[in-house]
PDB file of C-alpha atoms in Angstrom:
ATOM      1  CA  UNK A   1      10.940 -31.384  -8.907  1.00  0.00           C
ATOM      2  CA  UNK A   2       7.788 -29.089  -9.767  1.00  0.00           C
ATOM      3  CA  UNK A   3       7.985 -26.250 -11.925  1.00  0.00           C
ATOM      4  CA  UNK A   4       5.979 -23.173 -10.981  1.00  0.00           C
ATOM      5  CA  UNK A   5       5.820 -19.805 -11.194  1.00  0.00           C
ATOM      6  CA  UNK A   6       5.294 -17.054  -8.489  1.00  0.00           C
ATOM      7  CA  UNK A   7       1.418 -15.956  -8.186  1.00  0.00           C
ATOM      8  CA  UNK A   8       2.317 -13.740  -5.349  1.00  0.00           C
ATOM      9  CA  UNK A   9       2.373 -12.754  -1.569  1.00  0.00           C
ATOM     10  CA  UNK A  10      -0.230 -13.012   0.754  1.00  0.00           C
ATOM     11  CA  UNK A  11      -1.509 -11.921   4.086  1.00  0.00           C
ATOM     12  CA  UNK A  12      -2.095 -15.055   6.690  1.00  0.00           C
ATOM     13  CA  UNK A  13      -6.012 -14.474   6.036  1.00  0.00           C
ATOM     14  CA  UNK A  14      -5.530 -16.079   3.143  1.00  0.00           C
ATOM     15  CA  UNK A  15      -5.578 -19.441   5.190  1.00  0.00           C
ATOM     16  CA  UNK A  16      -8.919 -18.578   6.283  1.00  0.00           C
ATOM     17  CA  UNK A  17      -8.229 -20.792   9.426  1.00  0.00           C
ATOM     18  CA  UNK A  18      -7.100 -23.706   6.928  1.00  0.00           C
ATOM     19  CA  UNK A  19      -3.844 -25.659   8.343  1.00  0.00           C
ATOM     20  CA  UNK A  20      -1.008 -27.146   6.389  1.00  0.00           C
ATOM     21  CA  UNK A  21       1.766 -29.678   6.778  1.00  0.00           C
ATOM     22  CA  UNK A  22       5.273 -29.207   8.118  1.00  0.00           C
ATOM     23  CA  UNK A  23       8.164 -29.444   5.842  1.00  0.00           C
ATOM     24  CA  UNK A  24      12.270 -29.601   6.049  1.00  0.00           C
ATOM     25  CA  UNK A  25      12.585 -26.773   3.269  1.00  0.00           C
ATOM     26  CA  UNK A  26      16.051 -28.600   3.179  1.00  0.00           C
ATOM     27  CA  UNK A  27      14.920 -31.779   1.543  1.00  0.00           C
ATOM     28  CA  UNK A  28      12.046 -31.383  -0.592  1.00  0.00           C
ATOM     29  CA  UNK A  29       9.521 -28.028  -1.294  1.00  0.00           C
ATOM     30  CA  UNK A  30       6.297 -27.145  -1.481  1.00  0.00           C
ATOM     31  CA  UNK A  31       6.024 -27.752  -4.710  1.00  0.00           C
ATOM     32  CA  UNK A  32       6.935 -31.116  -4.620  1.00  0.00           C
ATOM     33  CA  UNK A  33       4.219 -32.135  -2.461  1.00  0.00           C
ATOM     34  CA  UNK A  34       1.736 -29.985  -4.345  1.00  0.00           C
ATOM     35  CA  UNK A  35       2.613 -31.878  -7.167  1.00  0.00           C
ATOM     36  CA  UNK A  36       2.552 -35.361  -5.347  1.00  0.00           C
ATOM     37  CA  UNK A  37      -1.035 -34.465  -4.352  1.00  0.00           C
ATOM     38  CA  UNK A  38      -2.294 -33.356  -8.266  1.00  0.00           C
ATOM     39  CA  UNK A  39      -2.996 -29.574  -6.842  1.00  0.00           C
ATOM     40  CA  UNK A  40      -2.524 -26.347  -9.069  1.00  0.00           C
ATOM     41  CA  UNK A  41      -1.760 -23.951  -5.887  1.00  0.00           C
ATOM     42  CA  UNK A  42       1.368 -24.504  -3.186  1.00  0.00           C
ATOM     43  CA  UNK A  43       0.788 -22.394  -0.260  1.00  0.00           C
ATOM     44  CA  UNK A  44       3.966 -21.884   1.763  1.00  0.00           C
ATOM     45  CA  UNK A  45       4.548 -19.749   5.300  1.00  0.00           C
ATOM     46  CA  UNK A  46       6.880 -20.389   8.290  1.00  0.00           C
ATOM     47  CA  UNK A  47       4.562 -20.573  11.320  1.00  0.00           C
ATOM     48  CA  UNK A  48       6.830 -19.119  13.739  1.00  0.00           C
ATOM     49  CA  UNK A  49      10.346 -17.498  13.679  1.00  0.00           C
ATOM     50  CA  UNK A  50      11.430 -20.851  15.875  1.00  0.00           C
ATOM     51  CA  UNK A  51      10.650 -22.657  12.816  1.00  0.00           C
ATOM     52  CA  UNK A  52      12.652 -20.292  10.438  1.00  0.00           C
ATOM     53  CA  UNK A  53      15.623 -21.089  12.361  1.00  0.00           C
ATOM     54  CA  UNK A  54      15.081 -24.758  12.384  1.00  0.00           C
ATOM     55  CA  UNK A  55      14.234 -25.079   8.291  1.00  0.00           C
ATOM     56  CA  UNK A  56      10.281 -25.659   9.174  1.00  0.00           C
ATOM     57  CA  UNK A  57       7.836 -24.283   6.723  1.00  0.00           C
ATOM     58  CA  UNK A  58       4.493 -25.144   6.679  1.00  0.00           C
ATOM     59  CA  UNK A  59       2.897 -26.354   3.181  1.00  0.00           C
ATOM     60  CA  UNK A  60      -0.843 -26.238   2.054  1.00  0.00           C
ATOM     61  CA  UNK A  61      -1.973 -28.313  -1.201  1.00  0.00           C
ATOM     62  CA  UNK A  62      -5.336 -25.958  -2.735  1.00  0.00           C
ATOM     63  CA  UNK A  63      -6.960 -25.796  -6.494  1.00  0.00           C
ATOM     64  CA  UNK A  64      -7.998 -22.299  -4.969  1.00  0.00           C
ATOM     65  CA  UNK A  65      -6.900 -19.328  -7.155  1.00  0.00           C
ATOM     66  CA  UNK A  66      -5.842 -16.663  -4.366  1.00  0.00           C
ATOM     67  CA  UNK A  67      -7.560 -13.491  -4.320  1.00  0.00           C
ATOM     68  CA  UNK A  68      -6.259 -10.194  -4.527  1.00  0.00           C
ATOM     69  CA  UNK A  69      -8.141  -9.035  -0.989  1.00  0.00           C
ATOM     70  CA  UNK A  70      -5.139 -10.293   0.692  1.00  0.00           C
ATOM     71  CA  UNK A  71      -2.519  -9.570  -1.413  1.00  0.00           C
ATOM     72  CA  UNK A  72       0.977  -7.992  -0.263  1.00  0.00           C
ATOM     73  CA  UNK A  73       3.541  -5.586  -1.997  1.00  0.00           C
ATOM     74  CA  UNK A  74       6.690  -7.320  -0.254  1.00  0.00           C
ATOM     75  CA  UNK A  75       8.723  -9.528  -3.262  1.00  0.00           C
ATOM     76  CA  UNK A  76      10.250 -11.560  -0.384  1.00  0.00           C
ATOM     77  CA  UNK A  77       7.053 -12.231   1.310  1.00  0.00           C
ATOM     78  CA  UNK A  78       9.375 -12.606   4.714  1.00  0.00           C
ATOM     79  CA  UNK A  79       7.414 -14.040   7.864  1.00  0.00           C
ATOM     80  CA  UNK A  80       4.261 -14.268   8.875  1.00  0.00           C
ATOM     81  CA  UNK A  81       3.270 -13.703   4.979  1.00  0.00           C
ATOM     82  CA  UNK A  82       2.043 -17.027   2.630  1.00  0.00           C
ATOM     83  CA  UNK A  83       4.201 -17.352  -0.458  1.00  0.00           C
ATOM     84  CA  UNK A  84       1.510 -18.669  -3.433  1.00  0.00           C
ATOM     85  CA  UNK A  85       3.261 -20.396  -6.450  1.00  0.00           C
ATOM     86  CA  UNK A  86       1.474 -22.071  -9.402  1.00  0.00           C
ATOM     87  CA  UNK A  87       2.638 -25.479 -10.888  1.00  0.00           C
ATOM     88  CA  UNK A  88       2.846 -26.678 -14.123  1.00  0.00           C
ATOM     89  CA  UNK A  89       2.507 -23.200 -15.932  1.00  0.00           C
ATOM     90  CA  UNK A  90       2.385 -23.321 -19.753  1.00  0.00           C
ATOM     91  CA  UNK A  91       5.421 -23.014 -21.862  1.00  0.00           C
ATOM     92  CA  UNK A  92       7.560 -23.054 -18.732  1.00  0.00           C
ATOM     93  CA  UNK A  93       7.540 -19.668 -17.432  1.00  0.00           C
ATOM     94  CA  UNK A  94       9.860 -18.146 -14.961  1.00  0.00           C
ATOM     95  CA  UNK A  95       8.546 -15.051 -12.616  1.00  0.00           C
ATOM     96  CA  UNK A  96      10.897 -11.790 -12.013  1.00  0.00           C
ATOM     97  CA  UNK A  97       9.518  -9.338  -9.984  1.00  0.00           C
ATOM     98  CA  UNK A  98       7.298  -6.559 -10.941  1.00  0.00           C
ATOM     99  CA  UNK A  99       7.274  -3.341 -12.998  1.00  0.00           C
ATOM    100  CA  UNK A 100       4.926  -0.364 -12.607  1.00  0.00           C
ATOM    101  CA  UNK A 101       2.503  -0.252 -16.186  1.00  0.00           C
ATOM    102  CA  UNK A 102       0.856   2.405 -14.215  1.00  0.00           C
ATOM    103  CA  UNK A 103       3.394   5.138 -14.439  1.00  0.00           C
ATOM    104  CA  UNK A 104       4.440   4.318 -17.973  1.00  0.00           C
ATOM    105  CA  UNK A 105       1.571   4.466 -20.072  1.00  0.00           C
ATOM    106  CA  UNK A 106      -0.828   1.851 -21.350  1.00  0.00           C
ATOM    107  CA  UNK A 107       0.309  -1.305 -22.356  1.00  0.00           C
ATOM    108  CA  UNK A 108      -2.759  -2.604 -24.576  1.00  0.00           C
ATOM    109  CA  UNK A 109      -3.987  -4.653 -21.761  1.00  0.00           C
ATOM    110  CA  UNK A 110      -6.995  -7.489 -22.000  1.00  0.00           C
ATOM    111  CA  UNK A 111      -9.375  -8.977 -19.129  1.00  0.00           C
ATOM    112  CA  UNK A 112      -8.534 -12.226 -18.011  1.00  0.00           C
ATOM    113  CA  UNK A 113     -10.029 -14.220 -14.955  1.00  0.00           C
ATOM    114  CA  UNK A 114      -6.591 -15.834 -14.098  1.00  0.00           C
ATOM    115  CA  UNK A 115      -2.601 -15.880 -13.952  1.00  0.00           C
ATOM    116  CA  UNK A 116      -2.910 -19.193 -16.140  1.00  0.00           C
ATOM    117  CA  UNK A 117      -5.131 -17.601 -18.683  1.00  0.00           C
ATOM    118  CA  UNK A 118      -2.814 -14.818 -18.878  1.00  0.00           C
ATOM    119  CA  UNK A 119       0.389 -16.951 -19.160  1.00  0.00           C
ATOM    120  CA  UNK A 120      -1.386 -19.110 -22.045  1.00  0.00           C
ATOM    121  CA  UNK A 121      -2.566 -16.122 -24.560  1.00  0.00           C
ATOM    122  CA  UNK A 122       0.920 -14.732 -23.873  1.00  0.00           C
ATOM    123  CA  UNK A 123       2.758 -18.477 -25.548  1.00  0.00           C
ATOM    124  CA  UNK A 124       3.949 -16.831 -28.645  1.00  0.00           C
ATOM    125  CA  UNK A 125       5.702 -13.408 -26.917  1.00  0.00           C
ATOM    126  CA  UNK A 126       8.831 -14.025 -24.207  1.00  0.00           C
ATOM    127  CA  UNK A 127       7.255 -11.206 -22.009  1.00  0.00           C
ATOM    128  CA  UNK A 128       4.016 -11.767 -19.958  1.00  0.00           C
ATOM    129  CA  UNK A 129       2.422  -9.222 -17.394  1.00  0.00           C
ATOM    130  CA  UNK A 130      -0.049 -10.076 -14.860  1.00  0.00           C
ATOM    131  CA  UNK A 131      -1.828  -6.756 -13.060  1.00  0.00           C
ATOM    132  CA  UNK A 132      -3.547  -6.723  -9.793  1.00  0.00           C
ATOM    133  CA  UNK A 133      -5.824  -4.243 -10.896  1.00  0.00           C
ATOM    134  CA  UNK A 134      -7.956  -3.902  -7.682  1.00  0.00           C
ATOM    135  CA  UNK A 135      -8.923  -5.352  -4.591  1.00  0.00           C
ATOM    136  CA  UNK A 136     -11.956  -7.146  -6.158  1.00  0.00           C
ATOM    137  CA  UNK A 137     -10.434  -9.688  -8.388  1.00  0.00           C
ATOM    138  CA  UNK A 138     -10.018  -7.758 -11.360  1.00  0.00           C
ATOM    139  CA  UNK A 139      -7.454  -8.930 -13.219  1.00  0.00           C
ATOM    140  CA  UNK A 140      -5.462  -7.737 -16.990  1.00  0.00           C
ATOM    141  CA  UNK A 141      -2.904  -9.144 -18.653  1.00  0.00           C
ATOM    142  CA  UNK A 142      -0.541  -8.051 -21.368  1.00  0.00           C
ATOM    143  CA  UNK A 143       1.803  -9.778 -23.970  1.00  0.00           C
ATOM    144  CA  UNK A 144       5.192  -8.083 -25.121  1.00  0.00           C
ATOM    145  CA  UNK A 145       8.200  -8.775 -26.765  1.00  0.00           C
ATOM    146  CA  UNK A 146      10.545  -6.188 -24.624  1.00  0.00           C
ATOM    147  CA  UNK A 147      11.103  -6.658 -20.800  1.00  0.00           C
ATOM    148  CA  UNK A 148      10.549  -4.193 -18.568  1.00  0.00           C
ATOM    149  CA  UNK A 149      12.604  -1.486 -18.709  1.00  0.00           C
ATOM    150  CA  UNK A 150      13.461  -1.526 -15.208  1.00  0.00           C
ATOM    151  CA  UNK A 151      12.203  -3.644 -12.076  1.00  0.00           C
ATOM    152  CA  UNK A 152      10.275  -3.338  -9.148  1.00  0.00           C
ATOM    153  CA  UNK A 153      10.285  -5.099  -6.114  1.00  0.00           C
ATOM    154  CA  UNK A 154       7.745  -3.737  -4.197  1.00  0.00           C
ATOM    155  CA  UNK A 155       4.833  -5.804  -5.610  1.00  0.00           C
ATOM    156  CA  UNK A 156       1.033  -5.892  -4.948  1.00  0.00           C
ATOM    157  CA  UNK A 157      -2.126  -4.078  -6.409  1.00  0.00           C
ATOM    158  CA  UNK A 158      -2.017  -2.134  -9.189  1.00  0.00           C
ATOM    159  CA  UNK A 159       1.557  -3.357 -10.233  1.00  0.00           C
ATOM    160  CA  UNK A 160       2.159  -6.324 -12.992  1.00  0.00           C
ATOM    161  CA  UNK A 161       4.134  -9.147 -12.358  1.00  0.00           C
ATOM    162  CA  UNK A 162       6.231  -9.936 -14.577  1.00  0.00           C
ATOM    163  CA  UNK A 163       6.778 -13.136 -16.613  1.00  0.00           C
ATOM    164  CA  UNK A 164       9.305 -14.309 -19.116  1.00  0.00           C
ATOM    165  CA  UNK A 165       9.997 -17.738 -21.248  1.00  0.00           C
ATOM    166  CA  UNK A 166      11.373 -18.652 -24.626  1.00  0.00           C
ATOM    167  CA  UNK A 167       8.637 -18.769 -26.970  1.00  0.00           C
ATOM    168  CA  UNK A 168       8.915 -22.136 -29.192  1.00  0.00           C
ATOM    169  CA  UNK A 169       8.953 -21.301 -32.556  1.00  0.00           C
ATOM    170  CA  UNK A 170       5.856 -22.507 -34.747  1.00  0.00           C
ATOM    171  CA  UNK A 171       3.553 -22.466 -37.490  1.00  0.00           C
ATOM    172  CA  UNK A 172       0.002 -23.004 -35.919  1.00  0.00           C
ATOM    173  CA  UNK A 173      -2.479 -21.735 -37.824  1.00  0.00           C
ATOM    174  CA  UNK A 174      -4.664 -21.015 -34.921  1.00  0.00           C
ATOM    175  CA  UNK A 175      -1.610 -19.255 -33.282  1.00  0.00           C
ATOM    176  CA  UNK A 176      -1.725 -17.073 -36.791  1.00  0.00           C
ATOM    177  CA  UNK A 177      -5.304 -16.601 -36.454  1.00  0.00           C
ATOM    178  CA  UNK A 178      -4.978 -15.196 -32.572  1.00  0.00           C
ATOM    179  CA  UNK A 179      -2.035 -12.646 -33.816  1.00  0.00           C
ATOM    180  CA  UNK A 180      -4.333 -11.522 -36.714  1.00  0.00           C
ATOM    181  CA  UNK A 181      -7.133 -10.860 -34.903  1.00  0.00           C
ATOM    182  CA  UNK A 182      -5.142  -8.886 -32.280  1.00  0.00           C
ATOM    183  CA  UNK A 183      -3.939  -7.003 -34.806  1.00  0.00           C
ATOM    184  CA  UNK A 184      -7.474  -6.101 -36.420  1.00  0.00           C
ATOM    185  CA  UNK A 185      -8.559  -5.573 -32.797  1.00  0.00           C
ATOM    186  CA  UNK A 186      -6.232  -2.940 -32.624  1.00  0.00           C
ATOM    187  CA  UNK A 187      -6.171  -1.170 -35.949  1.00  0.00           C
ATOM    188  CA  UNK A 188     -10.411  -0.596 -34.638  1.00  0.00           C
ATOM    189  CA  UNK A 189      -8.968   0.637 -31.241  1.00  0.00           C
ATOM    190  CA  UNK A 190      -7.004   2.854 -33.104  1.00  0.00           C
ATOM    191  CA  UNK A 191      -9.744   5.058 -35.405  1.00  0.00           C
ATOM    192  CA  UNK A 192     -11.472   5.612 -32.256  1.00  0.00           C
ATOM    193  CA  UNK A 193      -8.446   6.473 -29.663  1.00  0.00           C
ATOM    194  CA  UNK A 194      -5.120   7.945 -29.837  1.00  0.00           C
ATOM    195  CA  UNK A 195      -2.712   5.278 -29.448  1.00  0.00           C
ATOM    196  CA  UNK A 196      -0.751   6.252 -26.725  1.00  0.00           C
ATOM    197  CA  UNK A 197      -0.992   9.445 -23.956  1.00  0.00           C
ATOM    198  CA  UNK A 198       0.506  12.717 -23.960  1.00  0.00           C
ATOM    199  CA  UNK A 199       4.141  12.539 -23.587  1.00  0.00           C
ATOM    200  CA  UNK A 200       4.259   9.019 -25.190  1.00  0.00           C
ATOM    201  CA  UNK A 201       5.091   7.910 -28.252  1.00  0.00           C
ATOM    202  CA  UNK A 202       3.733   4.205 -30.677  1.00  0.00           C
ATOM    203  CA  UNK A 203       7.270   2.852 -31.460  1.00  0.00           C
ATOM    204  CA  UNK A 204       7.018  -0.177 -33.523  1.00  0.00           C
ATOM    205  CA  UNK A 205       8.360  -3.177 -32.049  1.00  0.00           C
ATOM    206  CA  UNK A 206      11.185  -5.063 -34.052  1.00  0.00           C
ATOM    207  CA  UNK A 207       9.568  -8.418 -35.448  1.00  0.00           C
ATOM    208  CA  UNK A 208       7.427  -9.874 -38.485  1.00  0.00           C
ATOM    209  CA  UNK A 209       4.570  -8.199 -37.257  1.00  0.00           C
ATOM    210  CA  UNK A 210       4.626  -4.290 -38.283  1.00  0.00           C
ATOM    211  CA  UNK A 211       2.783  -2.843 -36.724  1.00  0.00           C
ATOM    212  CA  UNK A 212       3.033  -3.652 -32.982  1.00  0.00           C
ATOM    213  CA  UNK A 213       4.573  -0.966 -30.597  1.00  0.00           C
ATOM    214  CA  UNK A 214       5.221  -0.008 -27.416  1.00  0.00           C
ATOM    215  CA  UNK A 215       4.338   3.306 -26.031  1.00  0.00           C
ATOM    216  CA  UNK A 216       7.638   4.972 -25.114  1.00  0.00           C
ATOM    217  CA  UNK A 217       8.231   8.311 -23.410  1.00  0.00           C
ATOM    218  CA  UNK A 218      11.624   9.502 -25.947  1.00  0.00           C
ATOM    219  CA  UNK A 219      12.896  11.628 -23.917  1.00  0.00           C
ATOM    220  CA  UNK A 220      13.630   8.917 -20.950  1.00  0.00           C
ATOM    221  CA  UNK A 221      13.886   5.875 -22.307  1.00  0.00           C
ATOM    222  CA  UNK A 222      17.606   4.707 -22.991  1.00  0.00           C
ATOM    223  CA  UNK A 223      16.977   1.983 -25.448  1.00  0.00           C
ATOM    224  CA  UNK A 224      14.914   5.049 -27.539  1.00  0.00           C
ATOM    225  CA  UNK A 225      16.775   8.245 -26.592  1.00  0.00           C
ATOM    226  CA  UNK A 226      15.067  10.922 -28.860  1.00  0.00           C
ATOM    227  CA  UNK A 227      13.112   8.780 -31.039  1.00  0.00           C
ATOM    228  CA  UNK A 228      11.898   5.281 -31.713  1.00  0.00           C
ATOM    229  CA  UNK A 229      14.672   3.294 -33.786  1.00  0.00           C
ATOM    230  CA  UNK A 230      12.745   1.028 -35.246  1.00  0.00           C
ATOM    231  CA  UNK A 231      10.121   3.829 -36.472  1.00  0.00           C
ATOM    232  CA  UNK A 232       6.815   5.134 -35.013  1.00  0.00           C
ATOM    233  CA  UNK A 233       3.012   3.865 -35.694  1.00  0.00           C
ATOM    234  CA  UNK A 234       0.385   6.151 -35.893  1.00  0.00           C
ATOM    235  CA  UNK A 235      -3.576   6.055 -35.032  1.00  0.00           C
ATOM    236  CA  UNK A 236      -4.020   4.374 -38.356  1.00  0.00           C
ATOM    237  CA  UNK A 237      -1.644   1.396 -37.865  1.00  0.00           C
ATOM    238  CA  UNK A 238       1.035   2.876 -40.650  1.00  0.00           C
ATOM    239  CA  UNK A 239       4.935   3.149 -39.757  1.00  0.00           C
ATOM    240  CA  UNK A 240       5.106   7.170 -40.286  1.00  0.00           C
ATOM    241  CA  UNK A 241       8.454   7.444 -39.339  1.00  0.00           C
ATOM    242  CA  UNK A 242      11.161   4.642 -40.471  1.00  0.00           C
ATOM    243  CA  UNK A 243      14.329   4.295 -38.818  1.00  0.00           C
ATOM    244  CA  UNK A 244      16.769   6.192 -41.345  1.00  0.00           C
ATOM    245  CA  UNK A 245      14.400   9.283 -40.251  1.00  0.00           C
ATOM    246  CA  UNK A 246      14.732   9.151 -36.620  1.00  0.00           C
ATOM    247  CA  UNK A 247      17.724  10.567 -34.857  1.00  0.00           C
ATOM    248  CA  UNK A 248      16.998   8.198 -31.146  1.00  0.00           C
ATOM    249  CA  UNK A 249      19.869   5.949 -30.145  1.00  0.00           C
ATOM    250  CA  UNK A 250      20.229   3.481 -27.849  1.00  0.00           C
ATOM    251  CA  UNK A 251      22.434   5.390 -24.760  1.00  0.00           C
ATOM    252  CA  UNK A 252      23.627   1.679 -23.861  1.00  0.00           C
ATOM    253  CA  UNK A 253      25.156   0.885 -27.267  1.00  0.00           C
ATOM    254  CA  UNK A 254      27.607   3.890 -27.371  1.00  0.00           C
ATOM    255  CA  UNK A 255      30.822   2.906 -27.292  1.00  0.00           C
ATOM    256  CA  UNK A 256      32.596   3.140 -23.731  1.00  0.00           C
ATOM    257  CA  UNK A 257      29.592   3.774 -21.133  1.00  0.00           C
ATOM    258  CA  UNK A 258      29.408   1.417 -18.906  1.00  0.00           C
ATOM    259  CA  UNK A 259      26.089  -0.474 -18.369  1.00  0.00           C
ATOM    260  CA  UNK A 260      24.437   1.643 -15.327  1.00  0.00           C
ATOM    261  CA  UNK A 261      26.425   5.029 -16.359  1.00  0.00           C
ATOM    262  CA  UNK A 262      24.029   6.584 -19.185  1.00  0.00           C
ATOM    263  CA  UNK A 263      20.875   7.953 -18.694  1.00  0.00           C
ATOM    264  CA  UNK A 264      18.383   9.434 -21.173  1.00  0.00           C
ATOM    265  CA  UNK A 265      17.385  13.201 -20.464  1.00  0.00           C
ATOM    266  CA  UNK A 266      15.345  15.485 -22.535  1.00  0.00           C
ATOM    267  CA  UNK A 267      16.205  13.042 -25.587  1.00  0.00           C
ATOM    268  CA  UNK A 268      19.656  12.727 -25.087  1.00  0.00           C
ATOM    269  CA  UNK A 269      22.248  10.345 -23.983  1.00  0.00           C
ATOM    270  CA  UNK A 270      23.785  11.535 -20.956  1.00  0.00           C
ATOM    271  CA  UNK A 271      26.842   9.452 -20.018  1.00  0.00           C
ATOM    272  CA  UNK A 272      28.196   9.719 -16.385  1.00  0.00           C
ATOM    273  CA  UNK A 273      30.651   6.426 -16.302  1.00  0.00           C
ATOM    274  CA  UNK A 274      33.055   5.065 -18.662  1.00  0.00           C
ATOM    275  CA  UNK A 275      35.127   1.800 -19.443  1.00  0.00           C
ATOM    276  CA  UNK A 276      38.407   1.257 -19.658  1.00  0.00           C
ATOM    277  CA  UNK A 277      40.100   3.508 -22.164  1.00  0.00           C
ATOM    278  CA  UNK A 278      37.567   6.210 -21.865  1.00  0.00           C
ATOM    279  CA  UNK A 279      37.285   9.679 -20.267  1.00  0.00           C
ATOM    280  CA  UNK A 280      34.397  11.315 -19.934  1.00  0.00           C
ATOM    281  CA  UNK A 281      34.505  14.677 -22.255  1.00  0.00           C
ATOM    282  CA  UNK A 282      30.852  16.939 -21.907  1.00  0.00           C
ATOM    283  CA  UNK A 283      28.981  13.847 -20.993  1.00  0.00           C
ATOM    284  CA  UNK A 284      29.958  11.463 -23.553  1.00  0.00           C
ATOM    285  CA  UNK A 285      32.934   8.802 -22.986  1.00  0.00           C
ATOM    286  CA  UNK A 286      35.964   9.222 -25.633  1.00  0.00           C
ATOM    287  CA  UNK A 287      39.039   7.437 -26.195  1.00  0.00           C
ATOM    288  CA  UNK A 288      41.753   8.555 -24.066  1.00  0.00           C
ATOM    289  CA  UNK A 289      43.859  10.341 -25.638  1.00  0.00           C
ATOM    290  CA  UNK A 290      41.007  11.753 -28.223  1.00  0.00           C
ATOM    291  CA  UNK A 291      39.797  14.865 -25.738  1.00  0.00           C
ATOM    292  CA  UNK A 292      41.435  17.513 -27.997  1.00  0.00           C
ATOM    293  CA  UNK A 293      43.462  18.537 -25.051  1.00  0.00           C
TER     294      UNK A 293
END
């Protein structure tokens, strides 16, 4: 079986009057017979609902990078739309859905001319994103170690897709070399610009590399409720603030919220659910029997 990745979905003018072959989506896929043929695109639609019902999709084999004219927000690219996927991505990526860079800041992103360009400068990070920026085939890309901190499914232009993987471990020296220059890249970005927008705060990501961050809007963000845990970076590239001196938390750590009931507001854990054994006392989940009643 092929491995691939979502590139996106597509408007039928994407064919540009090109035909494809029919398939039993019930015994082999598009991929496969992308594959079979040595293509780098699988082009996949149901012609007509008659052929939904009877397993028929129709497959077309293309080294063709899509373009963005035709793009479509809809995740489950339902009929008439043409589902795109890429084979043999690098370091075996996996696509899940989308997430919105747009609304949340900047993410450090750089030019690239394709998905596969993207997916290979991201190799050393789990976390890949892939952004539509336009209508002209303009396209960015940006490597993280977080996911997303929440998903959306209504893809298309101006939104990044979203990649992940397992980064293999390794010592490459040229791998070394690309995460040094990155990180001279940005210490220059940073005499010249503010690191992140009003509202936002450079909270260094966990890892060997000290001073990468994530811009993070504290008093929203429940993995860095009220302050960055893992301390802040400022313009110059220098941790100003280490953990001991922040007071954010992570609202889903605390003991007895359940997974979807906390939310961060104005910088503070707001709990609205609790586990077993809990009760919820002034929006925060204590033992029962440990509400001072």
């Amino acid at each position: 079986m092929a491995f691939e990745v979502r590139v996106g979905c597509f408007g039928v003018d994407i064919l540009q009057g090109r035909t494809g072959v029919a398939y039993d989506w019930w015994s082999t896929t598009c991929m496969d017979i992308c594959q079979a043929a040595s293509k780098n695109y699988a082009y996949s639609w149901i012609a007509c609902p008659q052929d939904e019902a009877n397993h028929i999709r129709q497959c077309l084999c293309t080294d063709d990078q899509p373009s963005s004219r035709w793009l479509e927000s809809d995740s489950a690219c339902p009929y008439p739309y043409v589902v795109v996927d890429y084979l043999g991505p690098p370091a075996e990526w996996e696509w899940y859905y989308c997430f919105d860079f747009l609304s949340q800041g900047p993410a450090n992103p750089f030019p690239v001319s394709s998905l596969p360009q993207c997916l290979s400068a991201c190799a050393a990070y789990p976390n890949a994103y892939f952004l539509w920026e336009d209508r002209e085939d303009h396209y960015t890309c940006a490597c993280y170690q977080r996911g997303p901190p929440f998903t959306d499914y209504d893809c298309g232009v101006g939104k990044a897709m979203h990649y992940y993987h397992t980064p293999s471990p390794t010592d490459s020296a040229a791998v070394r070399r690309k995460q040094r220059a990155a990180e001279e890249a940005q210490k220059e970005m940073s005499r010249d610009f503010e690191i992140c927008p009003a509202g936002f705060r450079a909270c260094r990501v966990p890892e060997e590399n000290q001073i990468s961050y994530e811009c993070i809007d504290t008093s929203s963000e429940l993995e860095s409720c009220g302050g960055c845990l893992f301390g802040e970076i400022n313009a110059s590239s220098q941790v100003v603030n280490t953990p001991s001196e922040v007071q954010g938390e992570g609202c889903t750590s605390l003991p007895g919220v359940l997974e979807h009931g906390v939310a961060c507001h104005a910088g503070r854990c707001i709990a609205f659910a609790c586990s077993d054994g809990y009760t919820l006392l002034e929006d925060t989940c204590v033992p029962v029997g440990n509400t001072g009643d």
